[in-house]
Amino acid sequence: MTIKQMIRENNRLQEQMTPANLKYYEDMVIYIRTSSVNEAKGEELLLEMAQHLLEAQRTGKTAEEVFGSDPIAYCAELVDELPKLKGLSRLQFNLMIPWVALTWFFFAQAIVGFVALWTGGSVEKMSQVRISTLLLIAAGSYVLIRAIMGLMKLESFQPEDAKRKISLRGLGIYVLVVVAILVGGVWLGRALPVLVVPPWGSLVIFIIGLVGTKVFFSRR
C-alpha cells in the first residue's frame, strides 16, 4: 500500500473506534507522525496498531488495556525502533515548508500585480520583492510549522490543564523567535537588494513551485 492508501485506511478504521479508544489512539497518531521517523514505516505501524485495537475492542478491551497505562513511554519505545528520516528524506522534509510558503507568496504577488495592471495602478511598485522578505517568509514559516508540530507532540496524552500550560509556554517561545526573525529581517532589509519581478514572472515562479512540490514532496 502507498502512504496515501494507508492513511485513508487508517481514517476508515478510526471511524469504528469508541470515543475513548479513538482519543487514546489519536494521541498515538500525533506522537508518531510528529516524530522524525520514516513516514512509510510510521504509517505501517499506525495501521497495524489500529487493526490490533479494533480486534481487542470487539472483545470489550480498551486502548489502555491493549497498549498500557503509560502511552508516552510506549510510543517513545516504538519511535526508537522505527527507522529515522535519513539523507534526502530529511532534507526534503525540512525544505518542503519554506518551499510551499514561498510558492504561495509568489502566487499572491502575481494576483496583486495583475490587479494593479488591470486597474491602472503602480505595477512597478507591486513588482518589487525584497530578498529580506523572502528570507523572512522562509524562516518564519519553518519556525511556525516546527513549533506547531512540537506542541502537538508535547500535548499528546496530556490532560487539558497541562495542555493549556504547554500551549502558553510554547506560544511565548514562538513569539520570541518570531520577534528575533523580524528584527533580523529589518536589519537585512537595509543591506540586501530589492528584486523586480513582474506579475507574469511571479506567476511562472508559482507554477514552477507547484510542479516542484508535486515532484519532490508528494506522498507516494
Tab-separated table of C-alpha atoms in Angstrom:
chain	number	residue	atom	x	y	z
A	1	MET	CA	0.000	0.000	0.000
A	2	THR	CA	1.107	3.556	-0.646
A	3	ILE	CA	1.310	6.126	2.162
A	4	LYS	CA	-1.907	7.788	0.962
A	5	GLN	CA	-3.715	4.438	0.887
A	6	MET	CA	-2.530	3.591	4.395
A	7	ILE	CA	-3.712	6.971	5.706
A	8	ARG	CA	-7.144	6.504	4.092
A	9	GLU	CA	-7.451	3.003	5.559
A	10	ASN	CA	-6.325	4.308	8.939
A	11	ASN	CA	-9.012	7.006	8.861
A	12	ARG	CA	-11.617	4.397	7.968
A	13	LEU	CA	-10.605	2.213	10.907
A	14	GLN	CA	-10.709	5.150	13.314
A	15	GLU	CA	-14.392	5.658	12.464
A	16	GLN	CA	-15.069	2.245	14.055
A	17	MET	CA	-13.398	3.067	17.393
A	18	THR	CA	-15.231	4.031	20.550
A	19	PRO	CA	-14.763	7.684	21.646
A	20	ALA	CA	-12.377	6.742	24.471
A	21	ASN	CA	-10.295	4.419	22.288
A	22	LEU	CA	-10.262	6.964	19.485
A	23	LYS	CA	-8.949	9.702	21.803
A	24	TYR	CA	-6.172	7.423	23.043
A	25	TYR	CA	-5.289	6.301	19.518
A	26	GLU	CA	-5.351	9.839	18.061
A	27	ASP	CA	-2.729	10.906	20.600
A	28	MET	CA	-0.561	7.993	19.481
A	29	VAL	CA	-1.010	9.074	15.869
A	30	ILE	CA	0.068	12.639	16.695
A	31	TYR	CA	3.098	11.444	18.663
A	32	ILE	CA	4.377	9.138	15.930
A	33	ARG	CA	3.599	11.388	12.958
A	34	THR	CA	5.368	14.354	14.547
A	35	SER	CA	8.492	12.281	15.250
A	36	SER	CA	11.394	12.162	12.810
A	37	VAL	CA	10.688	8.631	11.610
A	38	ASN	CA	10.428	7.167	8.135
A	39	GLU	CA	6.912	8.123	7.047
A	40	ALA	CA	6.056	4.864	5.310
A	41	LYS	CA	7.201	2.743	8.272
A	42	GLY	CA	5.361	5.030	10.664
A	43	GLU	CA	2.099	4.686	8.749
A	44	GLU	CA	2.532	0.900	8.549
A	45	LEU	CA	2.912	0.774	12.318
A	46	LEU	CA	-0.108	3.027	12.929
A	47	LEU	CA	-2.236	0.887	10.644
A	48	GLU	CA	-1.195	-2.289	12.458
A	49	MET	CA	-1.970	-0.651	15.799
A	50	ALA	CA	-5.421	0.458	14.599
A	51	GLN	CA	-6.230	-3.052	13.406
A	52	HIS	CA	-4.980	-4.562	16.674
A	53	LEU	CA	-7.009	-2.077	18.734
A	54	LEU	CA	-10.211	-2.832	16.815
A	55	GLU	CA	-9.729	-6.562	17.287
A	56	ALA	CA	-9.327	-6.007	21.027
A	57	GLN	CA	-12.249	-3.590	21.099
A	58	ARG	CA	-14.555	-6.294	19.742
A	59	THR	CA	-13.756	-8.354	22.837
A	60	GLY	CA	-14.543	-5.436	25.139
A	61	LYS	CA	-10.982	-4.242	25.810
A	62	THR	CA	-9.924	-0.605	26.000
A	63	ALA	CA	-6.906	1.060	24.381
A	64	GLU	CA	-5.272	1.382	27.788
A	65	GLU	CA	-5.624	-2.362	28.334
A	66	VAL	CA	-4.075	-3.016	24.919
A	67	PHE	CA	-1.216	-0.508	24.904
A	68	GLY	CA	-0.672	0.107	28.621
A	69	SER	CA	-1.171	2.905	31.133
A	70	ASP	CA	1.956	4.819	30.023
A	71	PRO	CA	1.315	5.628	26.355
A	72	ILE	CA	4.158	8.164	26.165
A	73	ALA	CA	6.745	5.554	27.124
A	74	TYR	CA	5.090	3.034	24.799
A	75	CYS	CA	5.173	5.419	21.822
A	76	ALA	CA	8.719	6.554	22.614
A	77	GLU	CA	9.859	2.931	22.552
A	78	LEU	CA	8.127	2.352	19.217
A	79	VAL	CA	9.674	5.502	17.730
A	80	ASP	CA	13.140	4.374	18.839
A	81	GLU	CA	12.656	1.115	16.949
A	82	LEU	CA	11.443	2.741	13.721
A	83	PRO	CA	13.916	3.778	11.010
A	84	LYS	CA	14.564	7.508	11.042
A	85	LEU	CA	14.429	10.010	8.193
A	86	LYS	CA	17.830	9.987	6.528
A	87	GLY	CA	19.659	11.810	3.796
A	88	LEU	CA	17.396	13.197	1.104
A	89	SER	CA	14.230	12.336	3.045
A	90	ARG	CA	15.232	14.584	5.955
A	91	LEU	CA	16.351	17.285	3.541
A	92	GLN	CA	13.025	17.054	1.684
A	93	PHE	CA	11.127	17.271	4.958
A	94	ASN	CA	12.986	20.416	6.014
A	95	LEU	CA	12.804	22.110	2.605
A	96	MET	CA	9.116	21.460	1.988
A	97	ILE	CA	7.812	24.094	4.445
A	98	PRO	CA	9.681	27.154	3.094
A	99	TRP	CA	9.244	25.888	-0.476
A	100	VAL	CA	5.451	25.792	-0.162
A	101	ALA	CA	5.355	29.126	1.703
A	102	LEU	CA	7.393	30.896	-0.991
A	103	THR	CA	5.390	29.261	-3.768
A	104	TRP	CA	2.136	30.727	-2.459
A	105	PHE	CA	3.815	34.066	-1.729
A	106	PHE	CA	4.584	34.432	-5.432
A	107	PHE	CA	1.007	33.450	-6.255
A	108	ALA	CA	-0.168	36.361	-4.088
A	109	GLN	CA	2.408	38.610	-5.750
A	110	ALA	CA	1.113	37.623	-9.189
A	111	ILE	CA	-2.513	38.299	-8.234
A	112	VAL	CA	-1.699	41.692	-6.722
A	113	GLY	CA	0.433	42.591	-9.728
A	114	PHE	CA	-2.240	41.649	-12.283
A	115	VAL	CA	-4.906	43.542	-10.313
A	116	ALA	CA	-2.664	46.613	-10.300
A	117	LEU	CA	-2.082	46.189	-14.032
A	118	TRP	CA	-5.792	45.913	-14.825
A	119	THR	CA	-6.793	48.829	-12.590
A	120	GLY	CA	-4.052	51.148	-13.779
A	121	GLY	CA	-2.106	51.068	-10.502
A	122	SER	CA	1.640	51.148	-9.995
A	123	VAL	CA	2.786	47.788	-11.362
A	124	GLU	CA	6.448	48.671	-10.822
A	125	LYS	CA	5.897	49.173	-7.100
A	126	MET	CA	3.885	45.949	-6.809
A	127	SER	CA	6.635	44.072	-8.649
A	128	GLN	CA	9.284	44.843	-6.063
A	129	VAL	CA	10.294	41.891	-3.903
A	130	ARG	CA	12.798	42.307	-1.116
A	131	ILE	CA	15.211	39.413	-0.651
A	132	SER	CA	14.885	40.007	3.077
A	133	THR	CA	11.120	39.409	2.752
A	134	LEU	CA	11.741	36.063	1.071
A	135	LEU	CA	14.136	35.076	3.856
A	136	LEU	CA	11.590	36.138	6.481
A	137	ILE	CA	8.841	34.074	4.873
A	138	ALA	CA	11.072	31.014	4.538
A	139	ALA	CA	12.410	31.199	8.098
A	140	GLY	CA	9.122	32.257	9.681
A	141	SER	CA	7.077	29.506	8.044
A	142	TYR	CA	9.647	26.879	9.027
A	143	VAL	CA	9.737	28.004	12.653
A	144	LEU	CA	5.941	28.215	12.827
A	145	ILE	CA	5.275	24.725	11.459
A	146	ARG	CA	8.026	23.110	13.508
A	147	ALA	CA	6.733	24.851	16.627
A	148	ILE	CA	3.184	23.622	15.954
A	149	MET	CA	4.428	20.069	15.416
A	150	GLY	CA	6.468	20.218	18.600
A	151	LEU	CA	3.493	21.498	20.596
A	152	MET	CA	1.229	18.812	19.162
A	153	LYS	CA	3.693	16.138	20.256
A	154	LEU	CA	4.089	17.627	23.735
A	155	GLU	CA	0.326	17.924	24.172
A	156	SER	CA	-0.429	14.337	23.202
A	157	PHE	CA	-1.637	12.278	26.195
A	158	GLN	CA	-1.719	15.411	28.383
A	159	PRO	CA	-4.803	16.468	30.412
A	160	GLU	CA	-6.482	19.719	29.376
A	161	ASP	CA	-4.924	21.802	32.179
A	162	ALA	CA	-1.447	20.621	31.252
A	163	LYS	CA	-2.143	21.255	27.567
A	164	ARG	CA	-3.033	24.878	28.287
A	165	LYS	CA	0.213	25.369	30.235
A	166	ILE	CA	2.267	23.794	27.451
A	167	SER	CA	0.481	25.900	24.813
A	168	LEU	CA	1.136	29.149	26.696
A	169	ARG	CA	4.786	28.321	27.195
A	170	GLY	CA	5.191	27.272	23.573
A	171	LEU	CA	3.404	30.383	22.381
A	172	GLY	CA	5.766	32.563	24.414
A	173	ILE	CA	8.824	30.850	22.940
A	174	TYR	CA	7.408	31.155	19.443
A	175	VAL	CA	6.693	34.884	19.892
A	176	LEU	CA	10.292	35.477	20.997
A	177	VAL	CA	11.649	33.588	17.988
A	178	VAL	CA	9.352	35.481	15.610
A	179	VAL	CA	10.453	38.819	17.099
A	180	ALA	CA	14.078	37.808	16.608
A	181	ILE	CA	13.379	36.873	12.984
A	182	LEU	CA	11.559	40.157	12.353
A	183	VAL	CA	14.387	42.207	13.867
A	184	GLY	CA	16.864	40.301	11.734
A	185	GLY	CA	14.661	40.875	8.689
A	186	VAL	CA	14.555	44.629	9.266
A	187	TRP	CA	18.328	44.709	9.565
A	188	LEU	CA	18.789	42.583	6.446
A	189	GLY	CA	16.267	44.714	4.560
A	190	ARG	CA	18.694	47.603	4.691
A	191	ALA	CA	21.584	45.526	3.416
A	192	LEU	CA	20.042	43.229	0.807
A	193	PRO	CA	18.880	44.347	-2.650
A	194	VAL	CA	15.334	44.501	-3.980
A	195	LEU	CA	14.303	42.291	-6.896
A	196	VAL	CA	11.877	43.422	-9.593
A	197	VAL	CA	9.620	40.513	-10.526
A	198	PRO	CA	6.752	41.383	-12.916
A	199	PRO	CA	3.349	39.698	-12.396
A	200	TRP	CA	3.913	37.159	-15.138
A	201	GLY	CA	7.304	36.320	-13.601
A	202	SER	CA	5.676	35.702	-10.200
A	203	LEU	CA	3.091	33.503	-11.917
A	204	VAL	CA	5.825	31.447	-13.604
A	205	ILE	CA	7.637	31.037	-10.277
A	206	PHE	CA	4.356	29.939	-8.664
A	207	ILE	CA	3.761	27.318	-11.372
A	208	ILE	CA	7.326	26.048	-11.033
A	209	GLY	CA	6.827	25.870	-7.269
A	210	LEU	CA	3.623	23.823	-7.652
A	211	VAL	CA	5.287	21.401	-10.048
A	212	GLY	CA	8.282	21.126	-7.736
A	213	THR	CA	6.009	20.429	-4.779
A	214	LYS	CA	4.403	17.559	-6.683
A	215	VAL	CA	7.719	16.164	-7.926
A	216	PHE	CA	9.862	16.492	-4.805
A	217	PHE	CA	7.487	16.386	-1.844
A	218	SER	CA	4.327	14.464	-2.812
A	219	ARG	CA	3.488	11.314	-0.852
A	220	ARG	CA	3.591	8.039	-2.730
